[in-house]
Amino acid sequence: AYKIQVSNDAITWTDVFLTNNSDGGIDEIFFTAVTTHYVRMYGTQRATQWGYSLYEFDATYQDVPPPPTAIASSAESLNYSADKAIDNNMSTRWSSLFSNIQWIYIDFQIPKTFNTVTLNWAAAYARGYQIQISDDAVNWITVYTETNGNGATDTISVGTRTARYVRMYGTRRATKWGYSLWEFKVLTQ
């Protein structure tokens, strides 16, 4: 008899599977997906006079990361919040307040490998901006600089990069308004 348990701190454990009549051999166990840091086999009754013995203990997982979120330095109003730039809807947009230094970043929740950034600008676009990456949203590395943007759609090759956060850092507006993006996409091509 044994349990399969999960934990995020290796102190408090939650049962996700239990059996009282295992027959040895290979046990392939399925249970509802959980997000966890630790997985353990917790033996509760031996089948022989010896202890427990495993050739292999393997946990597989679904590679379904949580959805990305967007954070911005500002929003012109609630109707133009940062999440509108990553909603795959070309009729909604993020718009910043009307000043030169403004930014928006995507948080992928886990590091993502990519090589292309696409910015679909609305009428209020950036003349100057940087594409930056980070693993902590504090320390940023500039991977692309634009000094003479012309709006519309910018498809930017940044080389192969891996980062949790990707930011458009606006340095110079092209209009009297702020910055406005219909969509901000980070892609692997």
Short mmCIF file of C-alpha atoms in Angstrom, two decimals, residues 14-128:
data_model
loop_
_atom_site.label_atom_id
_atom_site.label_comp_id
_atom_site.label_asym_id
_atom_site.label_seq_id
_atom_site.Cartn_x
_atom_site.Cartn_y
_atom_site.Cartn_z
CA THR A 14 -1.50 16.33 -0.10
CA ASP A 15 -2.61 12.90 -1.32
CA VAL A 16 -3.36 12.70 -5.05
CA PHE A 17 -3.48 8.90 -5.30
CA LEU A 18 -3.58 5.91 -2.96
CA THR A 19 -3.75 2.16 -3.27
CA ASN A 20 -4.02 -0.63 -0.71
CA ASN A 21 -3.39 -3.57 -3.05
CA SER A 22 -0.45 -2.87 -5.36
CA ASP A 23 0.97 -5.95 -7.07
CA GLY A 24 4.47 -4.62 -7.84
CA GLY A 25 5.76 -4.33 -11.38
CA ILE A 26 5.09 -1.06 -13.19
CA ASP A 27 2.38 1.22 -11.81
CA GLU A 28 1.32 3.94 -14.24
CA ILE A 29 -0.76 6.35 -12.18
CA PHE A 30 -3.02 9.09 -13.52
CA PHE A 31 -4.57 11.84 -11.41
CA THR A 32 -5.97 15.32 -11.92
CA ALA A 33 -3.18 17.71 -12.86
CA VAL A 34 -1.79 19.80 -10.01
CA THR A 35 0.81 22.53 -9.81
CA THR A 36 3.45 21.48 -7.32
CA HIS A 37 7.13 21.58 -6.47
CA TYR A 38 7.57 18.10 -4.93
CA VAL A 39 6.12 14.64 -5.67
CA ARG A 40 6.70 11.64 -3.42
CA MET A 41 5.80 7.98 -3.04
CA TYR A 42 4.78 7.46 0.58
CA GLY A 43 4.84 3.74 1.44
CA THR A 44 2.28 2.68 4.06
CA GLN A 45 2.48 -1.16 3.94
CA ARG A 46 5.28 -3.39 2.62
CA ALA A 47 4.48 -6.39 0.39
CA THR A 48 7.57 -8.35 1.58
CA GLN A 49 9.77 -8.54 4.65
CA TRP A 50 12.18 -6.11 2.95
CA GLY A 51 11.74 -2.37 2.53
CA TYR A 52 10.51 -0.55 -0.55
CA SER A 53 12.59 -0.74 -3.73
CA LEU A 54 12.11 1.18 -6.96
CA TYR A 55 14.04 0.85 -10.20
CA GLU A 56 12.58 4.15 -11.42
CA PHE A 57 10.29 6.84 -10.04
CA ASP A 58 9.22 9.24 -12.77
CA ALA A 59 6.68 12.05 -12.77
CA THR A 60 5.55 13.50 -16.07
CA TYR A 61 3.72 16.75 -16.39
CA GLN A 62 1.52 18.62 -18.75
CA ASP A 63 3.48 21.40 -20.39
CA VAL A 64 0.70 23.94 -20.12
CA PRO A 65 2.09 27.11 -18.57
CA PRO A 66 -0.28 29.62 -17.05
CA PRO A 67 -1.44 32.31 -19.45
CA PRO A 68 0.77 35.38 -19.82
CA THR A 69 -0.15 38.67 -18.21
CA ALA A 70 0.70 42.24 -19.18
CA ILE A 71 1.80 45.10 -16.92
CA ALA A 72 2.21 48.72 -18.02
CA SER A 73 3.63 51.90 -16.55
CA SER A 74 0.25 53.55 -17.11
CA ALA A 75 -3.04 53.35 -18.97
CA GLU A 76 -4.95 56.23 -20.51
CA SER A 77 -8.11 54.74 -18.93
CA LEU A 78 -9.52 51.39 -17.79
CA ASN A 79 -10.68 50.82 -21.37
CA TYR A 80 -7.04 50.85 -22.53
CA SER A 81 -5.39 48.61 -19.90
CA ALA A 82 -2.24 46.56 -20.54
CA ASP A 83 -4.09 43.26 -20.94
CA LYS A 84 -5.74 44.62 -24.12
CA ALA A 85 -2.35 44.41 -25.90
CA ILE A 86 -2.13 40.63 -25.45
CA ASP A 87 -5.78 39.57 -25.92
CA ASN A 88 -5.46 38.58 -29.62
CA ASN A 89 -8.12 41.13 -30.49
CA MET A 90 -7.21 43.82 -33.02
CA SER A 91 -10.17 45.98 -31.93
CA THR A 92 -8.88 46.51 -28.36
CA ARG A 93 -5.66 48.26 -27.39
CA TRP A 94 -3.37 49.43 -24.63
CA SER A 95 -2.76 53.19 -24.49
CA SER A 96 -0.37 54.92 -22.10
CA LEU A 97 -0.52 58.34 -20.53
CA PHE A 98 0.84 61.19 -22.67
CA SER A 99 4.56 61.26 -21.82
CA ASN A 100 7.73 59.96 -23.44
CA ILE A 101 8.93 57.38 -20.91
CA GLN A 102 6.25 54.68 -20.77
CA TRP A 103 6.45 50.90 -20.97
CA ILE A 104 4.52 47.67 -21.19
CA TYR A 105 5.78 44.18 -20.52
CA ILE A 106 4.54 40.63 -20.91
CA ASP A 107 5.04 38.21 -18.03
CA PHE A 108 5.04 34.64 -19.36
CA GLN A 109 5.07 33.23 -15.79
CA ILE A 110 7.89 30.88 -16.82
CA PRO A 111 10.84 31.55 -19.14
CA LYS A 112 9.97 31.42 -22.86
CA THR A 113 12.36 30.96 -25.78
CA PHE A 114 11.63 33.26 -28.72
CA ASN A 115 13.27 35.16 -31.57
CA THR A 116 10.66 37.65 -32.82
CA VAL A 117 8.69 40.51 -31.28
CA THR A 118 5.76 42.03 -33.16
CA LEU A 119 4.27 45.41 -32.25
CA ASN A 120 0.98 46.37 -33.93
CA TRP A 121 0.84 50.10 -33.33
CA ALA A 122 -2.32 52.20 -33.24
CA ALA A 123 -2.18 55.86 -34.38
CA ALA A 124 -0.15 56.82 -31.29
CA TYR A 125 3.13 55.02 -31.90
CA ALA A 126 6.74 55.23 -30.75
CA ARG A 127 9.38 57.11 -32.68
CA GLY A 128 11.95 55.69 -30.26
#
